[in-house]
């Protein structure tokens, strides 16, 4: 089985721009969660999607949004980028045994 | 919010045993997880505890006491490849997963 894939792997954007990141879960997995990882804050939960519906949401501003498609692929969008949004964005998928999450390699976003 | 505490760093010798403690305070509880993360890589799942007691998986064991809000990850027969960050994560009553800051384990020859 192919693992979780994320595109792009690296991205450089300018303050004020917007960005869309993509995540393809493991085949058959219907839950996709997104996390932000920074050296200062560690891993922080952004949101979780299940069957195209947002099931859970962390404490991030409305500039962070996401969606999930019928094939379980998910995208997250960050609008009006700030310098502090520079981070590694990880997505993780889980299947029937929902306690085990499989992480993708992440997208390294740098905002200048 | 959730409060999850674990030591920042630990150092041990190859072949030794290291125990990483994690204490937590959450609104509700639906499981505690341990992940391993090598530098520059994504976290990988190690263990899951939802009931009190010890779960053993090869060289790694994880213990949970829900009444004490306490868990530990035990790494036995340490190998150089075990040098990594170990993340404690707790799923709360709303099934949100919160992570501790991670414990960097350095294994020395």
PDB file of C-alpha atoms in Angstrom:
ATOM      1  CA  UNK A   1       0.000   0.000   0.000  1.00  0.00           C
ATOM      2  CA  UNK A   2       1.286   3.463  -0.811  1.00  0.00           C
ATOM      3  CA  UNK A   3       1.739   5.731   2.169  1.00  0.00           C
ATOM      4  CA  UNK A   4       0.342   9.189   2.792  1.00  0.00           C
ATOM      5  CA  UNK A   5       1.561  11.654   0.210  1.00  0.00           C
ATOM      6  CA  UNK A   6       1.720  15.407   0.464  1.00  0.00           C
ATOM      7  CA  UNK A   7       2.385  17.985  -2.193  1.00  0.00           C
ATOM      8  CA  UNK A   8       4.285  20.131  -2.552  1.00  0.00           C
ATOM      9  CA  UNK A   9       7.131  19.130  -0.244  1.00  0.00           C
ATOM     10  CA  UNK A  10       8.589  22.619  -0.084  1.00  0.00           C
ATOM     11  CA  UNK A  11       7.036  26.005  -0.667  1.00  0.00           C
ATOM     12  CA  UNK A  12       8.168  29.601  -0.345  1.00  0.00           C
ATOM     13  CA  UNK A  13       5.531  32.307  -0.221  1.00  0.00           C
ATOM     14  CA  UNK A  14       5.393  36.006   0.544  1.00  0.00           C
ATOM     15  CA  UNK A  15       3.473  37.609   3.379  1.00  0.00           C
ATOM     16  CA  UNK A  16      -0.096  38.320   2.369  1.00  0.00           C
ATOM     17  CA  UNK A  17      -0.304  35.555  -0.218  1.00  0.00           C
ATOM     18  CA  UNK A  18      -2.411  32.456   0.122  1.00  0.00           C
ATOM     19  CA  UNK A  19      -1.384  28.815  -0.200  1.00  0.00           C
ATOM     20  CA  UNK A  20      -3.053  25.453  -0.780  1.00  0.00           C
ATOM     21  CA  UNK A  21      -1.498  22.201   0.387  1.00  0.00           C
ATOM     22  CA  UNK A  22      -2.631  18.762  -0.681  1.00  0.00           C
ATOM     23  CA  UNK A  23      -2.749  15.421   1.088  1.00  0.00           C
ATOM     24  CA  UNK A  24      -3.599  12.005  -0.325  1.00  0.00           C
ATOM     25  CA  UNK A  25      -4.350   9.461   2.406  1.00  0.00           C
ATOM     26  CA  UNK A  26      -3.601   5.770   2.372  1.00  0.00           C
ATOM     27  CA  UNK A  27      -6.050   3.958   0.129  1.00  0.00           C
ATOM     28  CA  UNK A  28      -9.188   3.106   2.106  1.00  0.00           C
ATOM     29  CA  UNK A  29      -8.564   5.624   4.860  1.00  0.00           C
ATOM     30  CA  UNK A  30     -11.398   8.103   5.264  1.00  0.00           C
ATOM     31  CA  UNK A  31     -10.050  10.266   8.067  1.00  0.00           C
ATOM     32  CA  UNK A  32      -7.477  12.965   7.372  1.00  0.00           C
ATOM     33  CA  UNK A  33      -6.027  15.227  10.058  1.00  0.00           C
ATOM     34  CA  UNK A  34      -3.792  18.242   9.584  1.00  0.00           C
ATOM     35  CA  UNK A  35      -1.097  19.477  11.967  1.00  0.00           C
ATOM     36  CA  UNK A  36       1.306  22.378  12.136  1.00  0.00           C
ATOM     37  CA  UNK A  37       4.763  21.722  13.555  1.00  0.00           C
ATOM     38  CA  UNK A  38       7.122  24.503  14.609  1.00  0.00           C
ATOM     39  CA  UNK A  39      10.199  24.407  16.862  1.00  0.00           C
ATOM     40  CA  UNK A  40       8.528  26.689  19.389  1.00  0.00           C
ATOM     41  CA  UNK A  41       5.013  25.251  19.549  1.00  0.00           C
ATOM     42  CA  UNK A  42       5.583  21.632  18.621  1.00  0.00           C
ATOM     43  CA  UNK A  43       2.857  19.674  16.860  1.00  0.00           C
ATOM     44  CA  UNK A  44      -0.502  21.415  16.924  1.00  0.00           C
ATOM     45  CA  UNK A  45      -3.790  20.036  15.632  1.00  0.00           C
ATOM     46  CA  UNK A  46      -5.448  22.058  12.899  1.00  0.00           C
ATOM     47  CA  UNK A  47      -8.494  20.035  11.849  1.00  0.00           C
ATOM     48  CA  UNK A  48      -9.789  16.606  10.959  1.00  0.00           C
ATOM     49  CA  UNK A  49     -11.960  15.569   8.055  1.00  0.00           C
ATOM     50  CA  UNK A  50     -13.978  12.404   7.724  1.00  0.00           C
ATOM     51  CA  UNK A  51     -16.142  11.565   4.724  1.00  0.00           C
ATOM     52  CA  UNK A  52     -15.928  15.129   3.397  1.00  0.00           C
ATOM     53  CA  UNK A  53     -17.036  16.672   6.705  1.00  0.00           C
ATOM     54  CA  UNK A  54     -14.942  18.552   9.209  1.00  0.00           C
ATOM     55  CA  UNK A  55     -15.184  16.451  12.339  1.00  0.00           C
ATOM     56  CA  UNK A  56     -12.881  18.422  14.606  1.00  0.00           C
ATOM     57  CA  UNK A  57     -11.089  21.724  14.697  1.00  0.00           C
ATOM     58  CA  UNK A  58      -8.137  23.068  16.655  1.00  0.00           C
ATOM     59  CA  UNK A  59      -7.533  26.592  17.880  1.00  0.00           C
ATOM     60  CA  UNK A  60      -6.321  28.281  14.735  1.00  0.00           C
ATOM     61  CA  UNK A  61      -7.666  31.473  13.149  1.00  0.00           C
ATOM     62  CA  UNK A  62     -10.154  31.384  10.307  1.00  0.00           C
ATOM     63  CA  UNK A  63      -7.327  32.000   7.819  1.00  0.00           C
ATOM     64  CA  UNK A  64      -6.714  28.271   8.063  1.00  0.00           C
ATOM     65  CA  UNK A  65      -9.315  26.187   6.295  1.00  0.00           C
ATOM     66  CA  UNK A  66      -9.599  22.813   4.703  1.00  0.00           C
ATOM     67  CA  UNK A  67     -11.757  20.463   2.755  1.00  0.00           C
ATOM     68  CA  UNK A  68     -11.969  16.828   1.812  1.00  0.00           C
ATOM     69  CA  UNK A  69     -13.059  15.349  -1.476  1.00  0.00           C
ATOM     70  CA  UNK A  70     -15.112  12.255  -2.184  1.00  0.00           C
ATOM     71  CA  UNK A  71     -11.920  10.250  -2.825  1.00  0.00           C
ATOM     72  CA  UNK A  72     -10.720  11.235   0.694  1.00  0.00           C
ATOM     73  CA  UNK A  73      -7.969  13.487  -0.629  1.00  0.00           C
ATOM     74  CA  UNK A  74      -7.764  16.651   1.425  1.00  0.00           C
ATOM     75  CA  UNK A  75      -6.534  20.173   0.950  1.00  0.00           C
ATOM     76  CA  UNK A  76      -5.768  22.878   3.433  1.00  0.00           C
ATOM     77  CA  UNK A  77      -5.646  26.545   2.609  1.00  0.00           C
ATOM     78  CA  UNK A  78      -3.992  29.396   4.443  1.00  0.00           C
ATOM     79  CA  UNK A  79      -4.974  32.886   3.384  1.00  0.00           C
ATOM     80  CA  UNK A  80      -3.199  36.178   4.074  1.00  0.00           C
ATOM     81  CA  UNK A  81       0.016  34.441   5.063  1.00  0.00           C
ATOM     82  CA  UNK A  82       2.000  35.731   8.025  1.00  0.00           C
ATOM     83  CA  UNK A  83       5.654  35.173   8.882  1.00  0.00           C
ATOM     84  CA  UNK A  84       4.547  33.035  11.819  1.00  0.00           C
ATOM     85  CA  UNK A  85       2.867  30.576   9.455  1.00  0.00           C
ATOM     86  CA  UNK A  86       6.277  29.271   8.460  1.00  0.00           C
ATOM     87  CA  UNK A  87       6.174  25.672   9.602  1.00  0.00           C
ATOM     88  CA  UNK A  88       6.066  22.026   8.632  1.00  0.00           C
ATOM     89  CA  UNK A  89       2.483  21.073   7.793  1.00  0.00           C
ATOM     90  CA  UNK A  90       1.754  17.407   8.322  1.00  0.00           C
ATOM     91  CA  UNK A  91      -1.272  15.422   7.411  1.00  0.00           C
ATOM     92  CA  UNK A  92      -2.152  12.038   8.819  1.00  0.00           C
ATOM     93  CA  UNK A  93      -4.699   9.481   7.753  1.00  0.00           C
ATOM     94  CA  UNK A  94      -6.401   6.733   9.678  1.00  0.00           C
ATOM     95  CA  UNK A  95      -8.677   3.899   8.792  1.00  0.00           C
ATOM     96  CA  UNK A  96     -11.067   1.595  10.572  1.00  0.00           C
ATOM     97  CA  UNK A  97      -8.630   1.167  13.455  1.00  0.00           C
ATOM     98  CA  UNK A  98      -8.829   4.900  13.946  1.00  0.00           C
ATOM     99  CA  UNK A  99      -6.402   5.133  16.800  1.00  0.00           C
ATOM    100  CA  UNK A 100      -3.391   4.625  14.544  1.00  0.00           C
ATOM    101  CA  UNK A 101      -2.534   7.616  12.409  1.00  0.00           C
ATOM    102  CA  UNK A 102      -0.078   7.450   9.534  1.00  0.00           C
ATOM    103  CA  UNK A 103       1.733  10.672   8.809  1.00  0.00           C
ATOM    104  CA  UNK A 104       2.809  12.004   5.451  1.00  0.00           C
ATOM    105  CA  UNK A 105       6.276  13.510   4.911  1.00  0.00           C
ATOM    106  CA  UNK A 106       4.942  17.048   5.348  1.00  0.00           C
ATOM    107  CA  UNK A 107       5.072  20.296   3.416  1.00  0.00           C
ATOM    108  CA  UNK A 108       7.717  22.746   4.563  1.00  0.00           C
ATOM    109  CA  UNK A 109       6.227  26.244   4.141  1.00  0.00           C
ATOM    110  CA  UNK A 110       8.447  29.299   4.400  1.00  0.00           C
ATOM    111  CA  UNK A 111       6.839  32.738   4.456  1.00  0.00           C
ATOM    112  CA  UNK A 112       9.120  35.661   3.687  1.00  0.00           C
TER     113      UNK A 112
ATOM    114  CA  UNK B   1      -6.878  23.265  26.443  1.00  0.00           C
ATOM    115  CA  UNK B   2      -4.710  20.287  27.161  1.00  0.00           C
ATOM    116  CA  UNK B   3      -1.569  20.229  29.258  1.00  0.00           C
ATOM    117  CA  UNK B   4       0.977  17.566  28.388  1.00  0.00           C
ATOM    118  CA  UNK B   5       4.410  17.513  30.004  1.00  0.00           C
ATOM    119  CA  UNK B   6       7.428  15.416  29.148  1.00  0.00           C
ATOM    120  CA  UNK B   7      11.156  15.972  29.665  1.00  0.00           C
ATOM    121  CA  UNK B   8      12.977  17.915  26.997  1.00  0.00           C
ATOM    122  CA  UNK B   9      16.041  15.720  26.638  1.00  0.00           C
ATOM    123  CA  UNK B  10      17.421  12.390  27.766  1.00  0.00           C
ATOM    124  CA  UNK B  11      20.733  10.700  27.076  1.00  0.00           C
ATOM    125  CA  UNK B  12      21.522   7.015  27.452  1.00  0.00           C
ATOM    126  CA  UNK B  13      24.103   4.460  26.426  1.00  0.00           C
ATOM    127  CA  UNK B  14      23.663   1.862  23.712  1.00  0.00           C
ATOM    128  CA  UNK B  15      22.173  -1.311  25.193  1.00  0.00           C
ATOM    129  CA  UNK B  16      20.692   0.502  28.181  1.00  0.00           C
ATOM    130  CA  UNK B  17      17.073   1.216  29.130  1.00  0.00           C
ATOM    131  CA  UNK B  18      15.440   4.629  29.088  1.00  0.00           C
ATOM    132  CA  UNK B  19      12.052   5.619  30.494  1.00  0.00           C
ATOM    133  CA  UNK B  20      10.294   8.716  29.164  1.00  0.00           C
ATOM    134  CA  UNK B  21       7.561  10.041  31.431  1.00  0.00           C
ATOM    135  CA  UNK B  22       4.502  11.956  30.324  1.00  0.00           C
ATOM    136  CA  UNK B  23       1.927  13.637  32.526  1.00  0.00           C
ATOM    137  CA  UNK B  24      -1.271  15.117  31.194  1.00  0.00           C
ATOM    138  CA  UNK B  25      -4.413  17.001  32.086  1.00  0.00           C
ATOM    139  CA  UNK B  26      -7.265  16.818  29.601  1.00  0.00           C
ATOM    140  CA  UNK B  27     -10.972  17.382  29.294  1.00  0.00           C
ATOM    141  CA  UNK B  28     -12.064  13.796  28.907  1.00  0.00           C
ATOM    142  CA  UNK B  29      -9.804  10.988  27.765  1.00  0.00           C
ATOM    143  CA  UNK B  30      -9.887   8.735  24.748  1.00  0.00           C
ATOM    144  CA  UNK B  31      -6.414   7.314  24.586  1.00  0.00           C
ATOM    145  CA  UNK B  32      -2.734   8.112  24.887  1.00  0.00           C
ATOM    146  CA  UNK B  33      -0.272   7.673  22.057  1.00  0.00           C
ATOM    147  CA  UNK B  34       3.477   7.601  21.663  1.00  0.00           C
ATOM    148  CA  UNK B  35       5.137   8.589  18.407  1.00  0.00           C
ATOM    149  CA  UNK B  36       8.764   8.529  17.308  1.00  0.00           C
ATOM    150  CA  UNK B  37      10.096  11.281  15.086  1.00  0.00           C
ATOM    151  CA  UNK B  38      13.568  11.264  13.570  1.00  0.00           C
ATOM    152  CA  UNK B  39      15.020  14.615  12.596  1.00  0.00           C
ATOM    153  CA  UNK B  40      13.579  15.806   9.325  1.00  0.00           C
ATOM    154  CA  UNK B  41      11.041  13.008   9.134  1.00  0.00           C
ATOM    155  CA  UNK B  42       7.354  12.559   9.922  1.00  0.00           C
ATOM    156  CA  UNK B  43       6.221  11.020  13.214  1.00  0.00           C
ATOM    157  CA  UNK B  44       5.638   7.269  13.239  1.00  0.00           C
ATOM    158  CA  UNK B  45       3.193   5.518  15.546  1.00  0.00           C
ATOM    159  CA  UNK B  46       4.701   3.499  18.404  1.00  0.00           C
ATOM    160  CA  UNK B  47       1.955   2.669  20.862  1.00  0.00           C
ATOM    161  CA  UNK B  48      -1.574   3.307  22.080  1.00  0.00           C
ATOM    162  CA  UNK B  49      -2.987   2.952  25.587  1.00  0.00           C
ATOM    163  CA  UNK B  50      -6.586   3.508  26.547  1.00  0.00           C
ATOM    164  CA  UNK B  51      -6.826   1.219  29.595  1.00  0.00           C
ATOM    165  CA  UNK B  52      -4.541   1.216  32.625  1.00  0.00           C
ATOM    166  CA  UNK B  53      -1.555  -1.041  32.434  1.00  0.00           C
ATOM    167  CA  UNK B  54       1.414  -1.983  30.340  1.00  0.00           C
ATOM    168  CA  UNK B  55       1.427  -2.571  26.583  1.00  0.00           C
ATOM    169  CA  UNK B  56       4.525  -4.315  25.280  1.00  0.00           C
ATOM    170  CA  UNK B  57       5.661  -4.289  21.684  1.00  0.00           C
ATOM    171  CA  UNK B  58       9.135  -5.674  21.166  1.00  0.00           C
ATOM    172  CA  UNK B  59      11.769  -3.411  22.699  1.00  0.00           C
ATOM    173  CA  UNK B  60       9.184  -0.715  23.393  1.00  0.00           C
ATOM    174  CA  UNK B  61       6.604  -0.745  26.195  1.00  0.00           C
ATOM    175  CA  UNK B  62       4.099   1.881  27.217  1.00  0.00           C
ATOM    176  CA  UNK B  63       2.318   2.241  30.534  1.00  0.00           C
ATOM    177  CA  UNK B  64      -0.781   4.205  31.454  1.00  0.00           C
ATOM    178  CA  UNK B  65      -2.395   5.264  34.717  1.00  0.00           C
ATOM    179  CA  UNK B  66      -5.535   7.230  33.976  1.00  0.00           C
ATOM    180  CA  UNK B  67      -6.194   8.136  37.606  1.00  0.00           C
ATOM    181  CA  UNK B  68      -2.754   9.728  37.855  1.00  0.00           C
ATOM    182  CA  UNK B  69      -2.760  11.274  34.388  1.00  0.00           C
ATOM    183  CA  UNK B  70       0.551   9.539  33.784  1.00  0.00           C
ATOM    184  CA  UNK B  71       2.208   7.456  31.131  1.00  0.00           C
ATOM    185  CA  UNK B  72       5.706   6.302  30.328  1.00  0.00           C
ATOM    186  CA  UNK B  73       7.444   4.875  27.302  1.00  0.00           C
ATOM    187  CA  UNK B  74      10.150   2.339  28.040  1.00  0.00           C
ATOM    188  CA  UNK B  75      12.849   1.732  25.475  1.00  0.00           C
ATOM    189  CA  UNK B  76      14.947  -1.355  26.137  1.00  0.00           C
ATOM    190  CA  UNK B  77      18.220  -2.539  24.598  1.00  0.00           C
ATOM    191  CA  UNK B  78      18.816   0.888  23.140  1.00  0.00           C
ATOM    192  CA  UNK B  79      20.266   1.109  19.664  1.00  0.00           C
ATOM    193  CA  UNK B  80      21.848   4.073  17.928  1.00  0.00           C
ATOM    194  CA  UNK B  81      18.856   4.264  15.575  1.00  0.00           C
ATOM    195  CA  UNK B  82      16.625   4.970  18.585  1.00  0.00           C
ATOM    196  CA  UNK B  83      18.086   8.487  18.764  1.00  0.00           C
ATOM    197  CA  UNK B  84      15.000  10.553  17.959  1.00  0.00           C
ATOM    198  CA  UNK B  85      12.279  12.717  19.433  1.00  0.00           C
ATOM    199  CA  UNK B  86       9.513  10.867  21.266  1.00  0.00           C
ATOM    200  CA  UNK B  87       6.120  12.521  21.344  1.00  0.00           C
ATOM    201  CA  UNK B  88       3.402  11.849  23.882  1.00  0.00           C
ATOM    202  CA  UNK B  89      -0.093  12.648  22.586  1.00  0.00           C
ATOM    203  CA  UNK B  90      -3.480  12.521  24.275  1.00  0.00           C
ATOM    204  CA  UNK B  91      -6.903  12.285  22.646  1.00  0.00           C
ATOM    205  CA  UNK B  92      -9.463  14.201  24.642  1.00  0.00           C
ATOM    206  CA  UNK B  93     -13.199  13.784  25.092  1.00  0.00           C
ATOM    207  CA  UNK B  94     -13.851  15.422  21.732  1.00  0.00           C
ATOM    208  CA  UNK B  95     -11.341  13.110  20.040  1.00  0.00           C
ATOM    209  CA  UNK B  96      -8.888  15.938  19.429  1.00  0.00           C
ATOM    210  CA  UNK B  97      -5.265  14.857  19.587  1.00  0.00           C
ATOM    211  CA  UNK B  98      -2.857  17.090  21.521  1.00  0.00           C
ATOM    212  CA  UNK B  99       0.893  16.534  21.510  1.00  0.00           C
ATOM    213  CA  UNK B 100       3.550  17.187  24.097  1.00  0.00           C
ATOM    214  CA  UNK B 101       6.650  19.114  23.054  1.00  0.00           C
ATOM    215  CA  UNK B 102       8.609  15.895  22.655  1.00  0.00           C
ATOM    216  CA  UNK B 103      11.598  14.318  24.376  1.00  0.00           C
ATOM    217  CA  UNK B 104      14.842  14.173  22.422  1.00  0.00           C
ATOM    218  CA  UNK B 105      16.641  10.937  23.203  1.00  0.00           C
ATOM    219  CA  UNK B 106      20.317  10.705  22.354  1.00  0.00           C
ATOM    220  CA  UNK B 107      21.901   7.253  22.377  1.00  0.00           C
ATOM    221  CA  UNK B 108      25.663   7.215  22.869  1.00  0.00           C
ATOM    222  CA  UNK B 109      28.011   4.375  22.024  1.00  0.00           C
TER     223      UNK B 109
END
